[in-house]
PDB file of C-alpha atoms in Angstrom:
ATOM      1  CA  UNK B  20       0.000   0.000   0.000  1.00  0.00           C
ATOM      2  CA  UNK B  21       1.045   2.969  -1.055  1.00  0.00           C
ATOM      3  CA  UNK B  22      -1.576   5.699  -0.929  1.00  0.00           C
ATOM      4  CA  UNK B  23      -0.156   9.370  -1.435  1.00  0.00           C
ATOM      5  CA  UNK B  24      -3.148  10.636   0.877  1.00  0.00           C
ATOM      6  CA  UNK B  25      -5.365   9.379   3.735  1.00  0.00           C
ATOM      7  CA  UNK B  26      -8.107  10.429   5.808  1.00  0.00           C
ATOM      8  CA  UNK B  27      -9.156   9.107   8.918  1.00  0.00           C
ATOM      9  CA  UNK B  28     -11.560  10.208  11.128  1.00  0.00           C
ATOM     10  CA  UNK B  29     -11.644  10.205  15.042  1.00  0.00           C
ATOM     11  CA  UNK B  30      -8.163  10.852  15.659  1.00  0.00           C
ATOM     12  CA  UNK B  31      -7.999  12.173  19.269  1.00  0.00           C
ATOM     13  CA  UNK B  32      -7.377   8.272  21.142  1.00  0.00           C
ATOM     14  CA  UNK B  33      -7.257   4.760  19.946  1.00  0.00           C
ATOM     15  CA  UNK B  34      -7.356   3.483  16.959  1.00  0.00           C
ATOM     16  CA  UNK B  35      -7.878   6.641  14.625  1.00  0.00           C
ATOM     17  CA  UNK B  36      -4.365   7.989  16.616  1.00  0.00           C
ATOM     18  CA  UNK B  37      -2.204   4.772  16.125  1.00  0.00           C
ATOM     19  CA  UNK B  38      -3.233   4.522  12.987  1.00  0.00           C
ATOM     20  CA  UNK B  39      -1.483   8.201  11.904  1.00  0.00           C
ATOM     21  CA  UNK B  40       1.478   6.805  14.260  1.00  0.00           C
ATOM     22  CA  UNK B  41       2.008   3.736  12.469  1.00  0.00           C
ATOM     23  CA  UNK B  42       1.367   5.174   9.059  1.00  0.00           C
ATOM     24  CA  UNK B  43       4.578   7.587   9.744  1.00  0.00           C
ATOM     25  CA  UNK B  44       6.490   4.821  10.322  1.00  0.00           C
ATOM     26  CA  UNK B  45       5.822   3.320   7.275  1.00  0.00           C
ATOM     27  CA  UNK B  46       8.849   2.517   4.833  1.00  0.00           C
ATOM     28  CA  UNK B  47       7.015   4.241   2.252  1.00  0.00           C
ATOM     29  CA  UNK B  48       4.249   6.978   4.358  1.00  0.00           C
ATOM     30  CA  UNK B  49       1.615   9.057   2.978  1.00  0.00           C
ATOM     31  CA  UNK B  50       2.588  12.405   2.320  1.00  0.00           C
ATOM     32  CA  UNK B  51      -0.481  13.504   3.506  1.00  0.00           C
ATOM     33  CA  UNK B  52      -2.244  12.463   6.290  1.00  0.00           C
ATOM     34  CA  UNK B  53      -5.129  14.179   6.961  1.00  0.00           C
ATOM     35  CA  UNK B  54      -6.117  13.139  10.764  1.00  0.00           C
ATOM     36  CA  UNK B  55      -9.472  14.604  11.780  1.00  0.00           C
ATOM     37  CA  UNK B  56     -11.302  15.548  15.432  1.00  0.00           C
ATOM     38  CA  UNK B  57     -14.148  16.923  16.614  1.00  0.00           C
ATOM     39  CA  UNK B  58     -11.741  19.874  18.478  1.00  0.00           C
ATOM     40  CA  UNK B  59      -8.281  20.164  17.315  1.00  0.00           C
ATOM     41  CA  UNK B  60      -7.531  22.675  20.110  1.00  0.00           C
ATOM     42  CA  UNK B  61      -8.608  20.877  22.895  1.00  0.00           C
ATOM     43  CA  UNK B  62      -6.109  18.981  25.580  1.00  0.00           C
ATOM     44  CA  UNK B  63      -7.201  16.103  24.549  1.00  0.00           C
ATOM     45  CA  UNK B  64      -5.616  16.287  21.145  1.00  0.00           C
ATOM     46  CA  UNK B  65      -2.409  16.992  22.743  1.00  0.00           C
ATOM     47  CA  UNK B  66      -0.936  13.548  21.382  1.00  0.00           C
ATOM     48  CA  UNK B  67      -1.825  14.337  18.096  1.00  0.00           C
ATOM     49  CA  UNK B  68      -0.706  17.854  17.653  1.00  0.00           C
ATOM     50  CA  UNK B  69       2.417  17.062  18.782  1.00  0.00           C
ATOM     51  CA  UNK B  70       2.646  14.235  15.950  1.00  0.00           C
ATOM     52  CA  UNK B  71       1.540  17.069  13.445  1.00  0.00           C
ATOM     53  CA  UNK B  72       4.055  19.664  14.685  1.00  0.00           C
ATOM     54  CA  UNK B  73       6.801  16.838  14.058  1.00  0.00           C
ATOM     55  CA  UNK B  74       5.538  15.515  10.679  1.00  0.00           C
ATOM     56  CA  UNK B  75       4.488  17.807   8.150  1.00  0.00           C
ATOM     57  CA  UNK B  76       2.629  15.246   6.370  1.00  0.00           C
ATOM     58  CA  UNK B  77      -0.084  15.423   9.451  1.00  0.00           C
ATOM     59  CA  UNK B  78      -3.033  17.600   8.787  1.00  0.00           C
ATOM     60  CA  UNK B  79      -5.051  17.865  11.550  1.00  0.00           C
ATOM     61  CA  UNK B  80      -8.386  18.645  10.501  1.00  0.00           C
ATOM     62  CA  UNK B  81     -11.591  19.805  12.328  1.00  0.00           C
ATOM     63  CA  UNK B  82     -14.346  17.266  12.043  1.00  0.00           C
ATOM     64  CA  UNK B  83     -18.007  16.192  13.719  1.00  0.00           C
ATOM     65  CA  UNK B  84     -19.097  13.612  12.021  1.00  0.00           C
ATOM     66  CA  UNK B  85     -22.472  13.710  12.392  1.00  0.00           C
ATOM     67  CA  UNK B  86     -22.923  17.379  11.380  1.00  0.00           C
ATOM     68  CA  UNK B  87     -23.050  17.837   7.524  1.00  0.00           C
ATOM     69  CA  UNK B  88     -22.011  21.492   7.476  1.00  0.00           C
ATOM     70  CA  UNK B  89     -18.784  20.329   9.591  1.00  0.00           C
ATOM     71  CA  UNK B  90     -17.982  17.483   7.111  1.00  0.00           C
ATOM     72  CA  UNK B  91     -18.666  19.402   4.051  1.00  0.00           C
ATOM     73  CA  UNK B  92     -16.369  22.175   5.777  1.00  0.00           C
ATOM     74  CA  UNK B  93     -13.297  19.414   6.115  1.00  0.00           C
ATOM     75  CA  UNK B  94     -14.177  18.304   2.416  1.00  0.00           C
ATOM     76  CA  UNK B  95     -13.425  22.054   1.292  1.00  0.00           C
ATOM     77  CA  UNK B  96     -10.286  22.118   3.737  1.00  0.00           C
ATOM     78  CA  UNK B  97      -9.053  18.961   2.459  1.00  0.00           C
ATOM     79  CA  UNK B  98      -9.612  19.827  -1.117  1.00  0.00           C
ATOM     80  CA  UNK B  99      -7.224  22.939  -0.817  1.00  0.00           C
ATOM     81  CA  UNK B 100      -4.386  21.121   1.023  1.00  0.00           C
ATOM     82  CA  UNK B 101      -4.655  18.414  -2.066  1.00  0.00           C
ATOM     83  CA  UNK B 102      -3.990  20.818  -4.763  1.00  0.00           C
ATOM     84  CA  UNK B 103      -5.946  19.545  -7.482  1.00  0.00           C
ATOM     85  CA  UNK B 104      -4.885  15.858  -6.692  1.00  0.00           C
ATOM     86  CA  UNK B 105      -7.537  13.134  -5.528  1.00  0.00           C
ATOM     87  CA  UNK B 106      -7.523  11.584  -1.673  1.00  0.00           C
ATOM     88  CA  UNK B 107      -6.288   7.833  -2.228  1.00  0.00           C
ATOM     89  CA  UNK B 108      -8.150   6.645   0.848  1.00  0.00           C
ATOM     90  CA  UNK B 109     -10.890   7.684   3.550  1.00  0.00           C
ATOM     91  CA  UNK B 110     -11.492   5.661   6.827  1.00  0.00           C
ATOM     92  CA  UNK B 111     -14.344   5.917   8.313  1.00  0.00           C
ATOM     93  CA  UNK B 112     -12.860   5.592  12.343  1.00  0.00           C
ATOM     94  CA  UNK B 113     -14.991   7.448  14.734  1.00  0.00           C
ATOM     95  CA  UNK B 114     -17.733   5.345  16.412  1.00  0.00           C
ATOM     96  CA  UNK B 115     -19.033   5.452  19.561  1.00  0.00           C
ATOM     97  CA  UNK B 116     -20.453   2.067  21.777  1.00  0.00           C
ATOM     98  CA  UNK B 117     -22.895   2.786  25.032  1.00  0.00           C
ATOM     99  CA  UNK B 118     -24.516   0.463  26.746  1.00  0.00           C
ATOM    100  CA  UNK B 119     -27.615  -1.019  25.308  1.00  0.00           C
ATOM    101  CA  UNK B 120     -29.688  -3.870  25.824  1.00  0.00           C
ATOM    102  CA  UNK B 121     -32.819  -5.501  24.752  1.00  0.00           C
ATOM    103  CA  UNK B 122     -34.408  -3.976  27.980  1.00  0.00           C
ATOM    104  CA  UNK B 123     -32.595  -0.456  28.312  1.00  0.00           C
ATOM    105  CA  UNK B 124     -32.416   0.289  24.465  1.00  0.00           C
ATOM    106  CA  UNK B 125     -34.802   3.398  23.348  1.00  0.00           C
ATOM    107  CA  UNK B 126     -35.047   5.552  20.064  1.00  0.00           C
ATOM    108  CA  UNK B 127     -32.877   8.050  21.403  1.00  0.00           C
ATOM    109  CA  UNK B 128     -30.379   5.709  22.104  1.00  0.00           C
ATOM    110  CA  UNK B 129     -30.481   4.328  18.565  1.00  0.00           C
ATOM    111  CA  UNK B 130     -30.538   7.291  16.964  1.00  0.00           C
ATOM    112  CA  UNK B 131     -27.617   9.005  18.410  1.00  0.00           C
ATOM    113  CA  UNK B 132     -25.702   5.430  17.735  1.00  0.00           C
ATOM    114  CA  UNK B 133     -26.795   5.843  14.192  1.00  0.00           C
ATOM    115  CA  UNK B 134     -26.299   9.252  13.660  1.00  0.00           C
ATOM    116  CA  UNK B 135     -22.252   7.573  14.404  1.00  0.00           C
ATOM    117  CA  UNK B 136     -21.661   4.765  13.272  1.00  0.00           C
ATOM    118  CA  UNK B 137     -24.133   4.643   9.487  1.00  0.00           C
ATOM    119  CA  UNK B 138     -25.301   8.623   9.180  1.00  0.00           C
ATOM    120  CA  UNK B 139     -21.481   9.576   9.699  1.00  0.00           C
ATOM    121  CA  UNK B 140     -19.683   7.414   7.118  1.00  0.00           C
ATOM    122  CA  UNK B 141     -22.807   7.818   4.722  1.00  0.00           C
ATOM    123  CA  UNK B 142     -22.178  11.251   4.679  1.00  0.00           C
ATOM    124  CA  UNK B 143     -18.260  11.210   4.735  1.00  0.00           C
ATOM    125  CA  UNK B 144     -18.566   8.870   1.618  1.00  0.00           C
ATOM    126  CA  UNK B 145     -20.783  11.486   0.056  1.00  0.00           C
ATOM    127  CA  UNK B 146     -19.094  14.424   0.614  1.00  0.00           C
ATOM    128  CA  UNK B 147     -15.573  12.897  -0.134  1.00  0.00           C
ATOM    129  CA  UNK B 148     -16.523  10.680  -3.312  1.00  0.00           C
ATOM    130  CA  UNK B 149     -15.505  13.778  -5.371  1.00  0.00           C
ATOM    131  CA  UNK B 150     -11.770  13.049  -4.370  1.00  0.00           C
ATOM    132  CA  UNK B 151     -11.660   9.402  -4.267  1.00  0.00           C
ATOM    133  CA  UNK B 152     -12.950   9.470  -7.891  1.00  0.00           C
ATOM    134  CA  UNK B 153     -10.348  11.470  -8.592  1.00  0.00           C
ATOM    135  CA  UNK B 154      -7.636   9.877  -7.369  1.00  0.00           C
ATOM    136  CA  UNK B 155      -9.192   6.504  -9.168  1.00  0.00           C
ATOM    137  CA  UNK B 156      -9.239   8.797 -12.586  1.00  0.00           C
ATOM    138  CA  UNK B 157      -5.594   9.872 -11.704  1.00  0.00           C
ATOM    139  CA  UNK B 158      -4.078   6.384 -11.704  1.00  0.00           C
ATOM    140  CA  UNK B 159      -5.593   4.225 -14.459  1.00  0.00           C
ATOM    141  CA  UNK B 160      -3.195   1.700 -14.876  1.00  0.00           C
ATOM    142  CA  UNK B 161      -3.158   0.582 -11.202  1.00  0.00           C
ATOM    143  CA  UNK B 162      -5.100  -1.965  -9.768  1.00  0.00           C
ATOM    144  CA  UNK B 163      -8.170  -1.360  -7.583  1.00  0.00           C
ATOM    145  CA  UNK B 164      -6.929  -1.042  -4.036  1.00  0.00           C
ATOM    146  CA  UNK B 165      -5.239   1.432  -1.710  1.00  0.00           C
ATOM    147  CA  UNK B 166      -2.891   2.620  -3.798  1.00  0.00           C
ATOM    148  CA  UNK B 167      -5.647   3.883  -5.847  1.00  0.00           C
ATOM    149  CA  UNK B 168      -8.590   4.671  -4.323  1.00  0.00           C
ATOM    150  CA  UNK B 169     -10.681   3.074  -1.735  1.00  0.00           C
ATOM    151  CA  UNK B 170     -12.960   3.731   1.197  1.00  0.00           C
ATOM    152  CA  UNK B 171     -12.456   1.371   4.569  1.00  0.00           C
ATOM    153  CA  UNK B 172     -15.052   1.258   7.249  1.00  0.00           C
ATOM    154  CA  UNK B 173     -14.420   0.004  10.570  1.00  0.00           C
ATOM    155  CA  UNK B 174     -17.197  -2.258  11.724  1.00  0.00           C
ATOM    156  CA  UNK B 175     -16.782  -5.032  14.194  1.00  0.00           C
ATOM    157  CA  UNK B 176     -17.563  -9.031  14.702  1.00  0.00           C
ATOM    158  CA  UNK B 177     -20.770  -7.679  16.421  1.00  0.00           C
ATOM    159  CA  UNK B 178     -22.501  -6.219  13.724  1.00  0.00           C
ATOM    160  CA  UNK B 179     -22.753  -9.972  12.045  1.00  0.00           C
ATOM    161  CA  UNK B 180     -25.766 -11.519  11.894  1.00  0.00           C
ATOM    162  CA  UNK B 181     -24.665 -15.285  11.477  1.00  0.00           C
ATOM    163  CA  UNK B 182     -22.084 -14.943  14.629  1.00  0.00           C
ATOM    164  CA  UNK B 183     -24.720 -13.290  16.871  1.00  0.00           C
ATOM    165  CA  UNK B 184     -25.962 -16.517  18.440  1.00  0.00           C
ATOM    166  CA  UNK B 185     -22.400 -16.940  19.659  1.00  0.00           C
ATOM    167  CA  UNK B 186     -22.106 -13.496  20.661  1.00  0.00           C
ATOM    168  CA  UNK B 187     -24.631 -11.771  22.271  1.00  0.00           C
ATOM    169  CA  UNK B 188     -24.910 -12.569  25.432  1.00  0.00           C
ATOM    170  CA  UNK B 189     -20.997 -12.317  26.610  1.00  0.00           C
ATOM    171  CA  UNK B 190     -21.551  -8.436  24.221  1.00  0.00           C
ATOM    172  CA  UNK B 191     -25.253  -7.306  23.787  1.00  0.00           C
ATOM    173  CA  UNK B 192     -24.695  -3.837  23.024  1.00  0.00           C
ATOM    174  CA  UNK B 193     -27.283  -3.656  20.970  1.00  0.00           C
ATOM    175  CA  UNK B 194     -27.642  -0.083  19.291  1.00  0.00           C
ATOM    176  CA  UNK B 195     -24.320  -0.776  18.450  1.00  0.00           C
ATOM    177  CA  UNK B 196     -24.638  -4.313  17.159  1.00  0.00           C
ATOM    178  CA  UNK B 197     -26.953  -2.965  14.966  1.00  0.00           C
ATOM    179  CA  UNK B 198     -25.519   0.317  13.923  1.00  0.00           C
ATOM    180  CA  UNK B 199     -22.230  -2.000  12.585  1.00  0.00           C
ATOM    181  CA  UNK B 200     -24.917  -4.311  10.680  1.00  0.00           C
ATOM    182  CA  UNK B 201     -26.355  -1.218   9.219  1.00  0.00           C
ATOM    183  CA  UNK B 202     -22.639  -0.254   8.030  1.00  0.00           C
ATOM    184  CA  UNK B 203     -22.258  -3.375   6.716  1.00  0.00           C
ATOM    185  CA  UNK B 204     -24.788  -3.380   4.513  1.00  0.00           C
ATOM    186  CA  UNK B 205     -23.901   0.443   3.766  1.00  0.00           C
ATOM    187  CA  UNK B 206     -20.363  -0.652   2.504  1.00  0.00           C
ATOM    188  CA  UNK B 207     -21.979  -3.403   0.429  1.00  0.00           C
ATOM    189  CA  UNK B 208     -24.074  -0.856  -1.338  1.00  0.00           C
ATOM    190  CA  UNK B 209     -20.910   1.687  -1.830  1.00  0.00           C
ATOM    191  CA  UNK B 210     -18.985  -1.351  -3.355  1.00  0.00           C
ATOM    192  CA  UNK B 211     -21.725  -2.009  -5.927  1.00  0.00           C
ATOM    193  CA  UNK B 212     -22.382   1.874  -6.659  1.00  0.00           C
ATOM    194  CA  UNK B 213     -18.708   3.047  -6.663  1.00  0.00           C
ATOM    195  CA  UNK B 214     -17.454   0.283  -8.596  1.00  0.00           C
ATOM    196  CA  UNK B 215     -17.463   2.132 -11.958  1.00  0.00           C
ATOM    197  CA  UNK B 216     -15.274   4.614 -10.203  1.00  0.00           C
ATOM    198  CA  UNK B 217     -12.652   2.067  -9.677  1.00  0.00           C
ATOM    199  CA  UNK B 218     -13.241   2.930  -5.900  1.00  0.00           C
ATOM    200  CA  UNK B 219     -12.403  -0.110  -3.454  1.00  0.00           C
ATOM    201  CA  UNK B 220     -15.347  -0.247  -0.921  1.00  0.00           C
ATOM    202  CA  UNK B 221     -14.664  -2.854   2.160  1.00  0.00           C
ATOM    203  CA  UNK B 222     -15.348  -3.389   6.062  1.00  0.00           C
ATOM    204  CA  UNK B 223     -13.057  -3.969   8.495  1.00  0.00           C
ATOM    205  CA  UNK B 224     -13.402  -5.639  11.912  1.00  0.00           C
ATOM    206  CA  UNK B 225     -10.289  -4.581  13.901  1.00  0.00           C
ATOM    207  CA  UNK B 226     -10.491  -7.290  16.866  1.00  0.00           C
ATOM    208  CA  UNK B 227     -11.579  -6.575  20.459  1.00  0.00           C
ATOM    209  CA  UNK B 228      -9.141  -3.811  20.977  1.00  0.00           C
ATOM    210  CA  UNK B 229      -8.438  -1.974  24.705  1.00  0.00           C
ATOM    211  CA  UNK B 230      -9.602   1.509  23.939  1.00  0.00           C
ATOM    212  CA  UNK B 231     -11.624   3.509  25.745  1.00  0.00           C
ATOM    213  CA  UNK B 232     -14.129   1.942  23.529  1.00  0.00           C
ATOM    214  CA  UNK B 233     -13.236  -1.675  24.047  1.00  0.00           C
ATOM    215  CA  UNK B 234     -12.280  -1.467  27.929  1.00  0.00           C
ATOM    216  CA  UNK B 235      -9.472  -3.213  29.665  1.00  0.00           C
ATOM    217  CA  UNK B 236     -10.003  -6.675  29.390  1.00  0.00           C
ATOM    218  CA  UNK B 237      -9.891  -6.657  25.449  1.00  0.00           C
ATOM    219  CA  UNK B 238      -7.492  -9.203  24.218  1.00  0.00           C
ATOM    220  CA  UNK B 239      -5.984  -6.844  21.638  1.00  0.00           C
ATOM    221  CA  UNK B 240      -3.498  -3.755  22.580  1.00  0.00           C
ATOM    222  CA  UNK B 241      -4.191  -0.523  20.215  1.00  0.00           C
ATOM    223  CA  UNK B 242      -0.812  -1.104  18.017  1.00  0.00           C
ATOM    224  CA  UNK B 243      -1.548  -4.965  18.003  1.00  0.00           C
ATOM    225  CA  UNK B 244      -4.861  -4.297  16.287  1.00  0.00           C
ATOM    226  CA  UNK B 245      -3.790  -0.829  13.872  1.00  0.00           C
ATOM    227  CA  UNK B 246      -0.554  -3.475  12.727  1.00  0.00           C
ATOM    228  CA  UNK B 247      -2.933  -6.046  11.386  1.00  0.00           C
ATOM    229  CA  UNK B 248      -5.608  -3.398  10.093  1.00  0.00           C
ATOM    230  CA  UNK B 249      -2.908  -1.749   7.649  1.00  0.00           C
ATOM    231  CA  UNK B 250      -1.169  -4.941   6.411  1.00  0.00           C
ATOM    232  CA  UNK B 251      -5.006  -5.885   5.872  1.00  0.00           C
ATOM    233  CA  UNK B 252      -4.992  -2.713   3.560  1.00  0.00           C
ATOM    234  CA  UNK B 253      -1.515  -2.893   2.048  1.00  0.00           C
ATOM    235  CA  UNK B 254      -3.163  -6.237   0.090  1.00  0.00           C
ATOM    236  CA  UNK B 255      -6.767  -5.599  -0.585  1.00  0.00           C
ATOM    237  CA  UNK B 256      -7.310  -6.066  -4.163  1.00  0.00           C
ATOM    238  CA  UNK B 257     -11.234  -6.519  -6.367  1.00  0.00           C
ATOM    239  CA  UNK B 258     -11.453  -9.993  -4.277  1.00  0.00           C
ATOM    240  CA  UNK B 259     -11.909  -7.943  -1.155  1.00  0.00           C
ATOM    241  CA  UNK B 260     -14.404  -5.163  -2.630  1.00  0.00           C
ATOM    242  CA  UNK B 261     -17.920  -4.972  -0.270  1.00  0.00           C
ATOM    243  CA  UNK B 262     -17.115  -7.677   2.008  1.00  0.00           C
ATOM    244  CA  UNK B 263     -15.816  -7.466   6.056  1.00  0.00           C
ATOM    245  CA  UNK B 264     -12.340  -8.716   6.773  1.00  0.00           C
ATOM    246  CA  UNK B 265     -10.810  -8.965  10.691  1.00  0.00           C
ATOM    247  CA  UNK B 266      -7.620  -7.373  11.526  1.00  0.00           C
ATOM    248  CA  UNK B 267      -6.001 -11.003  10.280  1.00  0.00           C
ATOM    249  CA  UNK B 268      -7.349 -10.992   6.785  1.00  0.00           C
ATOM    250  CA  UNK B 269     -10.096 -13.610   7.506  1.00  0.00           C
ATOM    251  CA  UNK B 270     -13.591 -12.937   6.314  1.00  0.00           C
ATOM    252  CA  UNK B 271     -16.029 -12.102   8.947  1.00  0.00           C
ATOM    253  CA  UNK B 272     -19.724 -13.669   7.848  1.00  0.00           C
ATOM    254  CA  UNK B 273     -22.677 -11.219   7.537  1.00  0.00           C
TER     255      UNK B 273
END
């Protein structure tokens, strides 16, 4: 994989902020990475401003994800810093994961979970499909993949239907569970739409990681997880276009 630019959303903690670590470190990096937040100034961001003042190839960018004037905004902001030139890939991060059962879930609570985790990355596909199909139009002769153009979702193992059964009760989190199905099916739907874009369109689950998100007892550490993820997208190729793939490369069933 060798994508000349990247966006990833949710870049404050976790994943989203090993991620931009990792991709420095890279024997052949970016030379843009465009690392979004919902508040670049805050404290919280203090990690990765400091990777932004030491790599010029970090552009940290304001996002909220579930506000389309904000995303729209980054998609202008973005746009200038590219110069004309396409964004190679977009990663839909940022996802959020209360507590939610059978008994305690409401609409509220699946709203605001879906607002995250399927209104987000719809949108962020939308708004950003002008670049990626540029960068597709800009290299013809290369395969469809990274290197090209392509659009990566993180779902999880949760969000499948045929592994619930073994699931749910050790994880019911159900907004959630069904947010990730919903995403799912939305990257199925961007694989068959983009396709004559050349755009690369595929889920991936990134293990049970500890984040803030996954907790302590996770059995993956952040740079455990973000290692497998991006050798996962140095070799996606047409085989792996609208399906979900663990941090190993395995195929995780709908």
């Amino acid at each position: 994989m060798a994508p000349q630019s990247i966006l990833i959303t949710g870049c404050n903690r976790g994943i989203g902020l090993e991620l931009v670590h990792q991709l420095l470190e890279q024997p052949n990096p970016p030379k843009q990475i465009f690392a979004t937040c919902r508040n670049p100034d805050s404290l919280q961001n203090k990690k990765l401003n400091d990777l932004a003042a030491k790599h010029s190839s970090v552009v940290v960018i304001k996002l909220e994800t579930t506000d389309d004037k904000s995303i729209k905004e980054a998609a202008l902001e973005v746009e200038k810093h590219l110069k004309g030139a396409g964004l190679n890939v977009l990663v839909n991060n940022a996802g959020i994961m209360p507590v939610s059962t059978l008994e305690s879930a409401d609409a509220e609570d699946l709203m605001r979970v879906y607002n995250t985790n399927v209104i987000g990355p719809l949108l962020l596909a939308k708004a950003f499909l002008p670049l990626l199909k540029k960068a597709a139009a800009e290299n013809p002769q290369k395969a469809i993949g990274c290197s090209k153009s392509a659009l990566i979702n993180i779902s999880t193992l949760l969000g499948s239907i045929e592994k619930t059964p073994e699931t749910f009760l050790l994880f019911p989190m159900l907004s959630y569970r069904c947010s990730k199905a919903a995403l799912n099916m939305l990257t199925q739907c961007q694989s068959v739409g983009y396709k004559e874009y050349d755009i690369l369109c595929t889920a991936i689950h990134p293990g049970w990681v500890q984040t803030d998100l996954g907790g302590p007892n996770a059995t993956l550490t952040v740079d455990q997880s973000v290692n497998g993820i991006i050798k996962v997208m140095d070799n996606l190729s047409q085989k792996h276009n609208g399906i979900v793939l663990d941090w190993e490369g395995n195929v995780v069933p709908w």
